[in-house]
Short mmCIF file of C-alpha atoms in Angstrom, two decimals:
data_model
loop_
_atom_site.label_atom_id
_atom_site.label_comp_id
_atom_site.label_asym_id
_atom_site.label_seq_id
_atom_site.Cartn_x
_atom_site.Cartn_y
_atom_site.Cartn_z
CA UNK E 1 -44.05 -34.16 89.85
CA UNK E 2 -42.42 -30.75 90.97
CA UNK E 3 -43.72 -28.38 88.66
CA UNK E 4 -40.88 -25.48 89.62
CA UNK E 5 -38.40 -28.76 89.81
CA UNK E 6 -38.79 -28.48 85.79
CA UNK E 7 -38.25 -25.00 85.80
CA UNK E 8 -34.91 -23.93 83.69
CA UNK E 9 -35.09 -27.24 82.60
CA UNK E 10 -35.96 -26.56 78.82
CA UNK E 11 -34.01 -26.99 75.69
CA UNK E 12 -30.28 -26.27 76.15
CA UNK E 13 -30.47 -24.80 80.00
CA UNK E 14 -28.03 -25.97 82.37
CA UNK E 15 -28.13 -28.50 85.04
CA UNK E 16 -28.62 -28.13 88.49
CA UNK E 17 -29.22 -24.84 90.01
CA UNK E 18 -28.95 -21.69 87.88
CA UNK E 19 -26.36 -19.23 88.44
CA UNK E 20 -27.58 -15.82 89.23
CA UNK E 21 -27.47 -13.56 86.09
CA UNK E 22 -23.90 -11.18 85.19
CA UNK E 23 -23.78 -8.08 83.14
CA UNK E 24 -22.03 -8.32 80.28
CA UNK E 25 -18.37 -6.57 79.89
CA UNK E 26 -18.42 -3.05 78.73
CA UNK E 27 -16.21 -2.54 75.57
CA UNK E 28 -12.61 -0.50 77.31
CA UNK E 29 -12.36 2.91 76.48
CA UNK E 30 -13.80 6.48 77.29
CA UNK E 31 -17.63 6.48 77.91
CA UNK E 32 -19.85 7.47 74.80
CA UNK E 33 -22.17 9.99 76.54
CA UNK E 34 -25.60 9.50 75.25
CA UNK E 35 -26.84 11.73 72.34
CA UNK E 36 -28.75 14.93 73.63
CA UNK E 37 -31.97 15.43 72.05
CA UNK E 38 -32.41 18.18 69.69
CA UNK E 39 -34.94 20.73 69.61
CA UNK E 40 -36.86 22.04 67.00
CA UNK E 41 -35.04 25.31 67.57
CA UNK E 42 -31.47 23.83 66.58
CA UNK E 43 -33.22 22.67 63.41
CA UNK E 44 -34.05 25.61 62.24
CA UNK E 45 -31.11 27.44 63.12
CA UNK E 46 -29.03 24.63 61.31
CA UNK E 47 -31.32 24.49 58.35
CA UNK E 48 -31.23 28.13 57.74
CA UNK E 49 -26.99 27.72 58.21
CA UNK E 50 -27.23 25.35 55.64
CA UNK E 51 -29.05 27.56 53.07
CA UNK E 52 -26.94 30.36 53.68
CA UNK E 53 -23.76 28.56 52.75
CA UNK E 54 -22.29 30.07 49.61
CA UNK E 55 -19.94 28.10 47.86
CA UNK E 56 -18.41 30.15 45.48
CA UNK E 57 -16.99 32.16 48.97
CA UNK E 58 -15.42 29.21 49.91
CA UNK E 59 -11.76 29.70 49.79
CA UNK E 60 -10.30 26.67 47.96
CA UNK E 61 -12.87 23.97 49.44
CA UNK E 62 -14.89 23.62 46.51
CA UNK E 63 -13.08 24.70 43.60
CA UNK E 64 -12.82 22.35 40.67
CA UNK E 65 -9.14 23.13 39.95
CA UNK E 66 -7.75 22.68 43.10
CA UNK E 67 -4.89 20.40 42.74
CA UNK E 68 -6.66 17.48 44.00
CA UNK E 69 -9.03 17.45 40.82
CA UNK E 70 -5.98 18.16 38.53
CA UNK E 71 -4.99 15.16 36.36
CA UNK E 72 -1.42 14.02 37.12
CA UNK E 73 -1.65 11.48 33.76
CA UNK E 74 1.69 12.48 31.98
CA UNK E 75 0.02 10.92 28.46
CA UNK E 76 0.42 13.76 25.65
CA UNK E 77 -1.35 13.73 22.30
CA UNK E 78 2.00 14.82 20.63
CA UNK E 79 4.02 11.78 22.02
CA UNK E 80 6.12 9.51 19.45
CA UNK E 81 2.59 6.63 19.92
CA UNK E 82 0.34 9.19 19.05
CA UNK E 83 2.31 10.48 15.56
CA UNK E 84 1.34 8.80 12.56
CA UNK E 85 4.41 6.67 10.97
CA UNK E 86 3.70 8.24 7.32
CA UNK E 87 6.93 9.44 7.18
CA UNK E 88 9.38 11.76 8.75
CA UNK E 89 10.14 13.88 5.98
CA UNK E 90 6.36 14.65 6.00
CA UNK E 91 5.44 15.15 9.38
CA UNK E 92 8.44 17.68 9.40
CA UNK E 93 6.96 19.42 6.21
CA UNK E 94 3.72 20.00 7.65
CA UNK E 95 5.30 21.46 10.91
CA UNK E 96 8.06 24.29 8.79
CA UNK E 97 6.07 27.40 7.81
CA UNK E 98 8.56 27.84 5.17
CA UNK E 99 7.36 24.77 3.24
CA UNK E 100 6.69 25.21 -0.63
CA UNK E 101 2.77 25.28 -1.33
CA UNK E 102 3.93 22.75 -4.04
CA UNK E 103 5.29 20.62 -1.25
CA UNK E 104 2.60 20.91 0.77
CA UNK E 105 0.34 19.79 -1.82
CA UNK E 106 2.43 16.46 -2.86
CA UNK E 107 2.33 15.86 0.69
CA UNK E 108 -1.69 15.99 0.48
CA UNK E 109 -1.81 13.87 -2.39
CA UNK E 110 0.46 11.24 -1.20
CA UNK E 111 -1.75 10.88 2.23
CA UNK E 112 -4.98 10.33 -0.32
CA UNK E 113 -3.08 7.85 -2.01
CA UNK E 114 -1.65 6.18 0.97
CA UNK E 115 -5.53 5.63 2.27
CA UNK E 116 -7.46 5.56 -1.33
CA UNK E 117 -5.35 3.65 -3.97
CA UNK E 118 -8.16 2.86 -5.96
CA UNK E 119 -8.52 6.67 -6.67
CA UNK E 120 -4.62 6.51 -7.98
CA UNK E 121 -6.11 8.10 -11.62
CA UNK E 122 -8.27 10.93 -10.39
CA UNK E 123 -5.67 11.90 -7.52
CA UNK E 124 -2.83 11.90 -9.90
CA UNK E 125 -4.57 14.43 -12.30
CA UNK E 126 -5.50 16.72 -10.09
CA UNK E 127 -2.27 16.89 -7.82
CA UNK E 128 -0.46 16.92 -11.35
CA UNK E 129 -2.74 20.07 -12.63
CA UNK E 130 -1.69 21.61 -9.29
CA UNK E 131 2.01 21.40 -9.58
CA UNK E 132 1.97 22.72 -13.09
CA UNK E 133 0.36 25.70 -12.13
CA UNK E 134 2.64 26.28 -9.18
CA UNK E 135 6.16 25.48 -9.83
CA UNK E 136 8.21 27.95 -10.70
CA UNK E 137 11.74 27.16 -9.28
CA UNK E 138 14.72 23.86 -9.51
CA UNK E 139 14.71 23.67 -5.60
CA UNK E 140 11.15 23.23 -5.96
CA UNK E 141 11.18 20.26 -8.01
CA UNK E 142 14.39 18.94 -6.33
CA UNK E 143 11.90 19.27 -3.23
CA UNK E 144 9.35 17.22 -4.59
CA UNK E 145 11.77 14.16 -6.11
CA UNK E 146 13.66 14.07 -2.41
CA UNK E 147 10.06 13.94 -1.11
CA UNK E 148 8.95 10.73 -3.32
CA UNK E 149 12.28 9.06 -3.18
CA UNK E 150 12.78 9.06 0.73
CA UNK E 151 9.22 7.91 1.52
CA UNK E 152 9.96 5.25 -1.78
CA UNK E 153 12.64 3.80 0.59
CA UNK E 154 11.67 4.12 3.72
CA UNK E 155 7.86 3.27 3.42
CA UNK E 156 6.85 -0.16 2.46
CA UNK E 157 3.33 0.97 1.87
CA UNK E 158 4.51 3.42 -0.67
CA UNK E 159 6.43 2.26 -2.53
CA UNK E 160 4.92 0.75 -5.28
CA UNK E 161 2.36 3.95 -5.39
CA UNK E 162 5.30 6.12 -4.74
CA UNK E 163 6.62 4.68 -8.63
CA UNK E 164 3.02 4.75 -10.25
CA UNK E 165 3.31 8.71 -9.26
CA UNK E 166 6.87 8.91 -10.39
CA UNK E 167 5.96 7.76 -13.51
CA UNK E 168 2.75 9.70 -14.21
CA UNK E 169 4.01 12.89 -13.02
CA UNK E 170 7.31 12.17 -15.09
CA UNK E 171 4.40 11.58 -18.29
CA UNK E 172 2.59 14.49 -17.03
CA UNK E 173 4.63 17.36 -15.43
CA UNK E 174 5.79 19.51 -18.32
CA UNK E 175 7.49 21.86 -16.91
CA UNK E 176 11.36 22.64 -17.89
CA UNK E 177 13.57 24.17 -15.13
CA UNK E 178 17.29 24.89 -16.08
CA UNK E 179 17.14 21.97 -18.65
CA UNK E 180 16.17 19.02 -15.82
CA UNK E 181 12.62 17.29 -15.82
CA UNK E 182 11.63 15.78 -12.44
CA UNK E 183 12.01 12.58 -14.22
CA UNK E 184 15.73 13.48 -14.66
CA UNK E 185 16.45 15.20 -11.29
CA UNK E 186 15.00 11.83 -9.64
CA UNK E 187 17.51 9.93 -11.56
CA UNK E 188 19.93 12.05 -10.27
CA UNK E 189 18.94 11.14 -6.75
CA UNK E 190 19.10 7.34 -7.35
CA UNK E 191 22.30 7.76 -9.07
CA UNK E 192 23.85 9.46 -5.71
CA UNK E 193 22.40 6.27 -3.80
CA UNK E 194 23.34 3.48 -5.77
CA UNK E 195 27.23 5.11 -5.56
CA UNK E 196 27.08 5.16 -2.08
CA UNK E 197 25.72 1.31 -1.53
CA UNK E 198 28.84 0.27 -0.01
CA UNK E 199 28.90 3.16 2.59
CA UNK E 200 25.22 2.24 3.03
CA UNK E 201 25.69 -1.65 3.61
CA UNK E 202 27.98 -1.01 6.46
CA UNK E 203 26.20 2.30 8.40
CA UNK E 204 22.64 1.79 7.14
CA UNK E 205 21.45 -1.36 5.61
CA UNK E 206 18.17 -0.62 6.91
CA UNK E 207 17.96 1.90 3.96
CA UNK E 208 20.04 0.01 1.31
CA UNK E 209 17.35 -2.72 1.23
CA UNK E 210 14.40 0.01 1.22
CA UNK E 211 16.30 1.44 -2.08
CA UNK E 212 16.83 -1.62 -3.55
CA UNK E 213 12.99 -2.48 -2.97
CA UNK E 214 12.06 0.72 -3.99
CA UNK E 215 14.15 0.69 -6.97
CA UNK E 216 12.83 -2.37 -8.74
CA UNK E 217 9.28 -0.81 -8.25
CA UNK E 218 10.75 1.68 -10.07
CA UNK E 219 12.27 -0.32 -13.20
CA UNK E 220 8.82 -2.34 -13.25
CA UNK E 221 6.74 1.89 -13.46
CA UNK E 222 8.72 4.34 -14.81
CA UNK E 223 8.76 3.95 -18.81
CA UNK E 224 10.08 6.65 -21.35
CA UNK E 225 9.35 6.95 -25.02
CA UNK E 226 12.47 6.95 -27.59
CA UNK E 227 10.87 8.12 -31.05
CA UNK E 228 8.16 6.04 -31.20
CA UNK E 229 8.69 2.79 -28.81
CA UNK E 230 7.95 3.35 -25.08
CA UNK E 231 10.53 1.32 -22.84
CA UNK E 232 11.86 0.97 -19.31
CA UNK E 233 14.69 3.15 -18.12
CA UNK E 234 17.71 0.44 -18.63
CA UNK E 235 20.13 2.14 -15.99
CA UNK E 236 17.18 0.88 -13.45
CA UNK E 237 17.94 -2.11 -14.16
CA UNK E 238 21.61 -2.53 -14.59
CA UNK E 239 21.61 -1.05 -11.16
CA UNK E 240 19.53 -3.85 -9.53
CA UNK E 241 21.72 -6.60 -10.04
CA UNK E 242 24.84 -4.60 -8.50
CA UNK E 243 22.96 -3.96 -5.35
CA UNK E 244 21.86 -7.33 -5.01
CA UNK E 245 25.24 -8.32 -5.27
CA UNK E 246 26.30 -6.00 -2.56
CA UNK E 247 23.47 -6.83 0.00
CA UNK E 248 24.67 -10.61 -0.92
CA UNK E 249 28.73 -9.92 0.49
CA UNK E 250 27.20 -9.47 3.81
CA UNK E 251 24.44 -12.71 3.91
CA UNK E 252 22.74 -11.80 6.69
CA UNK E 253 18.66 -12.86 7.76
CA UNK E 254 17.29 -9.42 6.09
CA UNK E 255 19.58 -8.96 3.25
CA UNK E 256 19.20 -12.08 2.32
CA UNK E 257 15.16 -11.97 2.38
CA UNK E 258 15.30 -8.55 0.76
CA UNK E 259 17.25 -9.89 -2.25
CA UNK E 260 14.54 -12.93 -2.49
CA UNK E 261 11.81 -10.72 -2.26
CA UNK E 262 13.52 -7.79 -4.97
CA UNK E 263 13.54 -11.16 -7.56
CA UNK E 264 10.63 -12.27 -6.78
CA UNK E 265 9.21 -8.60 -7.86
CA UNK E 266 11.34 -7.75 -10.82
CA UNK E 267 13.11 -10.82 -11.75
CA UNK E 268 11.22 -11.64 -14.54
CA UNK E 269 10.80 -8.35 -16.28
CA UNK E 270 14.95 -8.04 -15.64
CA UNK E 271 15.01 -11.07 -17.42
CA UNK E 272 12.75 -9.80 -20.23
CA UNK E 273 14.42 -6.72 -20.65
CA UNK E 274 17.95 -7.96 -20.74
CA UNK E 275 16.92 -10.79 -23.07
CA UNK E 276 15.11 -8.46 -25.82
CA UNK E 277 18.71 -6.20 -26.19
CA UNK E 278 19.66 -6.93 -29.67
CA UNK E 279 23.67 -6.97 -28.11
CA UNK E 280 22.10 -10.37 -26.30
CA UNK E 281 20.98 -12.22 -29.29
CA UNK E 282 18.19 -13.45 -26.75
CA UNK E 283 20.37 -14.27 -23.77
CA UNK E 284 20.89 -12.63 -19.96
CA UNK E 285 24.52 -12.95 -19.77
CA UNK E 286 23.82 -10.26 -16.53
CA UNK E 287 21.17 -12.51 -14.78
CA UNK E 288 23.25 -15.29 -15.37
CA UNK E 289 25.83 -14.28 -13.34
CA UNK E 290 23.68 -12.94 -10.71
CA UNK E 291 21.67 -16.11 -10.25
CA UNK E 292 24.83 -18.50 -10.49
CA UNK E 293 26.05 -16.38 -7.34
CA UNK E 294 23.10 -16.69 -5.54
CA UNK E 295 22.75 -20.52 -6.54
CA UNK E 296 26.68 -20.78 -5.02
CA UNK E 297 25.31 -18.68 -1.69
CA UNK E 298 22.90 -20.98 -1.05
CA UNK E 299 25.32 -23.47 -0.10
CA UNK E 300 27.06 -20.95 2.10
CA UNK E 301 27.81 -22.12 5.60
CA UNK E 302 27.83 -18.20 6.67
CA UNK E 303 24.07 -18.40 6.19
CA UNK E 304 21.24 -18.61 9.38
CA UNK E 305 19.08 -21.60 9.05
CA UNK E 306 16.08 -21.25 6.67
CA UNK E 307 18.45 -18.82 4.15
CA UNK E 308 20.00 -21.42 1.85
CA UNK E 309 16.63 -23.33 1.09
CA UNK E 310 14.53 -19.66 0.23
CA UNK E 311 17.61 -18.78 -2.24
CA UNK E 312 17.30 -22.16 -3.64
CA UNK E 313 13.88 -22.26 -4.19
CA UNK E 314 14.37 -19.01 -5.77
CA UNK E 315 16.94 -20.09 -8.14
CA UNK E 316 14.10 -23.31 -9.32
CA UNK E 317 11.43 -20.23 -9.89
CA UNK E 318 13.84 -19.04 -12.30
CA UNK E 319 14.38 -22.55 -13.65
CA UNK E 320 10.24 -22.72 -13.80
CA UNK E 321 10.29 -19.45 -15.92
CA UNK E 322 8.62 -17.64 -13.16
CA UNK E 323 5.72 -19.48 -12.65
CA UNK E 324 4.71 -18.00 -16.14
CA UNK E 325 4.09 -20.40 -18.74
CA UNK E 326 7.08 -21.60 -21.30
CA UNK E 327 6.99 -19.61 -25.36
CA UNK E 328 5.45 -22.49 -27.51
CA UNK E 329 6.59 -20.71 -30.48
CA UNK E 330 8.78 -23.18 -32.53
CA UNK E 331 7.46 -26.06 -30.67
CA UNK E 332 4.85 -28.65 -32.04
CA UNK E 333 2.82 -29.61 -29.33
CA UNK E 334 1.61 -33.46 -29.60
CA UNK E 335 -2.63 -33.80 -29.85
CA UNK E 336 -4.23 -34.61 -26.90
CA UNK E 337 -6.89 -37.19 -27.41
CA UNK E 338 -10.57 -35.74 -26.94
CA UNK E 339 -9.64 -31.87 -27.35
CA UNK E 340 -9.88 -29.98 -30.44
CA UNK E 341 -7.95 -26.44 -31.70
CA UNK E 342 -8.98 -23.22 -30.34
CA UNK E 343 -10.01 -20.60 -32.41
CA UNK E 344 -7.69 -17.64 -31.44
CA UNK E 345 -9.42 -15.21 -34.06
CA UNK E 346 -12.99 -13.60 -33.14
CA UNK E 347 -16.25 -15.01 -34.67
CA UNK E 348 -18.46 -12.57 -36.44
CA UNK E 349 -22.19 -13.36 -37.16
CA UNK E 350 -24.18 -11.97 -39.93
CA UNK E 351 -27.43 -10.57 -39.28
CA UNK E 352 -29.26 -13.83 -39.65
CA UNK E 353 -27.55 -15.56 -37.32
CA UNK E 354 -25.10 -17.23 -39.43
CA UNK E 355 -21.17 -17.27 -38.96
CA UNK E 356 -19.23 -15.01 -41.05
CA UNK E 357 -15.83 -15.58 -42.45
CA UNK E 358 -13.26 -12.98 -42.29
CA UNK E 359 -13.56 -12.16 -45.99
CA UNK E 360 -17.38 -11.82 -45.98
CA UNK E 361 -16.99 -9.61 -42.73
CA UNK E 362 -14.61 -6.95 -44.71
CA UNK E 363 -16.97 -7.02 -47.76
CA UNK E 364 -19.95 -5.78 -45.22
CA UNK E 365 -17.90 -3.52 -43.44
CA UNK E 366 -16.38 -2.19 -46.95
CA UNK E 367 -19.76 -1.91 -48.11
CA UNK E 368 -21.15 -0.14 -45.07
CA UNK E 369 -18.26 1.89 -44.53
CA UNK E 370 -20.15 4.21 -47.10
CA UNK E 371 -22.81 5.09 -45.28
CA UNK E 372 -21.84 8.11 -43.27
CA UNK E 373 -25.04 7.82 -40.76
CA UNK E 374 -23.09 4.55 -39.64
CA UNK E 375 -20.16 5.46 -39.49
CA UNK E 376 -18.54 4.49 -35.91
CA UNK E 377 -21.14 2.77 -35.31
CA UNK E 378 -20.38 -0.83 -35.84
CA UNK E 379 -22.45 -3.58 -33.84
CA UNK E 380 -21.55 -6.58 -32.53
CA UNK E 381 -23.79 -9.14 -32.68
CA UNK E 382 -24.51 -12.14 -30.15
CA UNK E 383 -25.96 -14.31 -33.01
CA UNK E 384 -29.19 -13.01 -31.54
CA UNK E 385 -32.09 -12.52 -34.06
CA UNK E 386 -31.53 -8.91 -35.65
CA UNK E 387 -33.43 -6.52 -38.54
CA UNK E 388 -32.53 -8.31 -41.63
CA UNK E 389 -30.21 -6.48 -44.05
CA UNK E 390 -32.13 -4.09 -46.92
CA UNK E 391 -32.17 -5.42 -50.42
CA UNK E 392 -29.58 -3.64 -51.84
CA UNK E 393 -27.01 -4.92 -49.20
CA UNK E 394 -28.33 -8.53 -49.41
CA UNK E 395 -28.06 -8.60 -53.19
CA UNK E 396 -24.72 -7.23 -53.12
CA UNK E 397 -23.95 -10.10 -50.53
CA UNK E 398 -25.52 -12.81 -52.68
CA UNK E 399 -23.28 -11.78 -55.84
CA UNK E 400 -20.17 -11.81 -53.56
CA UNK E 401 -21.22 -15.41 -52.26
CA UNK E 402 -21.66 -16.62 -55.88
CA UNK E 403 -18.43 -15.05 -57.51
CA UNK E 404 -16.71 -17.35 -54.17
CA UNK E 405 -18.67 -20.36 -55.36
#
């Protein structure tokens, strides 16, 4: 065999004779002259450019606020996202320099209360030591009520702190200015609302319903003492009723949901309240009427769907005394078979264990009760074993058992 016959002839080379060998395409364009070498001269002279460079000479090259590094975000801390939705009377008091230090302190307060309510007691007290010490002026107090009542109606969160305060600062705050309490000048204030309601249902119902929420927070807080009895403030709740009705002329999706929600809050203490008026002779002639409206309403074709039914079922929680439990008194409740009486009245235990009965508990406390070193100081005993009584007690107590026998 021809060795050079086999030649080419290896893996993937062609048949027959070989083609001589073509160079290769060069790419189109302007010839890339080959890189010069560089001597160790250049290096140094480029090294030592380097070093000399100064950049704090450069004009504008290397300067951190040049506008390329500038920020062109157009986010600012102060925008409407940013500002906390406390309220808008109080982010306006904390920007005028004018503001009352009294103001300004309220305004502390009510941001403590807003994120501590469990401190209501302590933060109360000390904002109410505060104002005494500071007031000195009507427009001052008028300040503070406006203050409470617009963040009362137009925060939700507040509202039910927002009457705790009004009433313990009403209990509290004993200043006098030109004859008005803050109690009384906050009346005032609801007074000029509730006259308005009609105005309010057609311009702003936004802030009739936050009134009318507010307001039965209000009836449910605020009490005042007459002589010696401590009740709610009546006109509270004779006004609830009328702006229920007026929220209910115009039956829309919110009013009506505001009106379930202001019953559902206050609806039975209206009905407590207008039932313990001796005029009533135990009825709620006002409630009555209210809740035979809203039973009619219910039924209204006016109403979106899902409206009727809540007023409905509102009108059976009524019927259901409010999911409280029905007075028993008058009514003889048939025995149920395998349960016994409860004892209402607490058990007292002498100091051998034994159960006392109320009689033989006011002789020892009688007896007792003449011992100064005692006095106040009256145990009550688990039925635990105690120190037996000394001999002159216990043979009082065994002539008071025998004179029973």
């Amino acid at each position: 065999m021809n060795i050079e016959a086999m030649s080419g002839r290896g893996r993937g080379a062609p048949f027959g004779k070989q083609a001589a060998k073509k160079e290769l395409r060069r790419p189109m364009g302007s010839a890339v002259s080959p890189t010069p070498p560089v001597s160790s001269s250049t290096e140094d002279d480029l090294s030592k450019q380097i070093e000399n460079i100064k950049l704090a000479n450069d004009p504008g090259q290397f300067n951190i606020n040049a506008s390329e590094f500038v920020p062109k975000s157009s986010l600012s801390v102060a925008a409407d996202e940013f500002v906390p939705q406390f309220s808008d009377d109080l982010t306006a008091g904390e920007n005028e320099e004018t503001e009352e230090p009294s103001v300004n302190i309220l305004y502390d307060a009510m941001y403590q209360l807003t994120l501590e309510p469990g401190r209501f007691d302590s933060i109360a007290r000390q904002l109410t030591q505060e104002l005494n010490s500071v007031i000195q002026e009507y427009s001052t107090m008028e300040r503070l009520a406006e203050v409470i009542l617009e963040n009362g109606i137009n925060e939700p969160n507040f509202r039910y702190t927002g009457a705790r305060l009004c009433d313990y600062l009403s209990l509290h705050l004993t200043m006098i200015i030109e004859g008005a309490t803050l109690r009384q000048i906050l009346m005032q204030k609801c007074s000029r609302e509730y006259k308005q309601r009609e105005k309010l249902l057609e311009e702003n119902p936004e802030r009739l319903r936050g009134f009318l929420l507010f307001l039965a927070e209000l009836f449910q807080q605020l009490e005042i003492q007459v002589g010696a009895v401590v009740q709610r403030v009546q006109v509270l709740g004779n006004a609830i009723p009328d702006l229920i009705l007026t929220l209910g002329s115009k039956p829309v999706k919110e009013n009506v949901k505001c009106i379930v929600q202001t019953l559902k809050c206050c609806g039975s203490v209206l009905e407590e309240e207008e039932r313990s008026k001796p005029a009533n002779q135990g009825t709620t002639p006002i409630l009555d009427k209210t809740f035979s409206y809203l039973n009619e309403l219910s039924s209204s074709p006016q109403l979106e769907p899902g409206m009727g039914e809540m007023l409905a079922n509102l009108v059976k929680l009524r019927n259901s005394h409010w999911g409280h439990s029905p007075s028993t008194s008058g009514q003889i409740q048939p025995e149920l078979p395998g349960l016994g009486t409860f004892q209402l009245d607490p058990v007292f235990y002498a100091p051998d264990g034994q159960v006392l009965t109320m009689e033989e508990y006011d002789f020892l406390q009688e007896y007792e009760g003449n011992d100064e070193e005692n006095f106040g100081e009256i145990q009550w005993s688990t039925g635990e074993d105690t120190p037996g009584m000394g001999d002159e007690i216990e043979a009082a107590y065994e002539e008071f058992l025998s004179g029973k026998l």
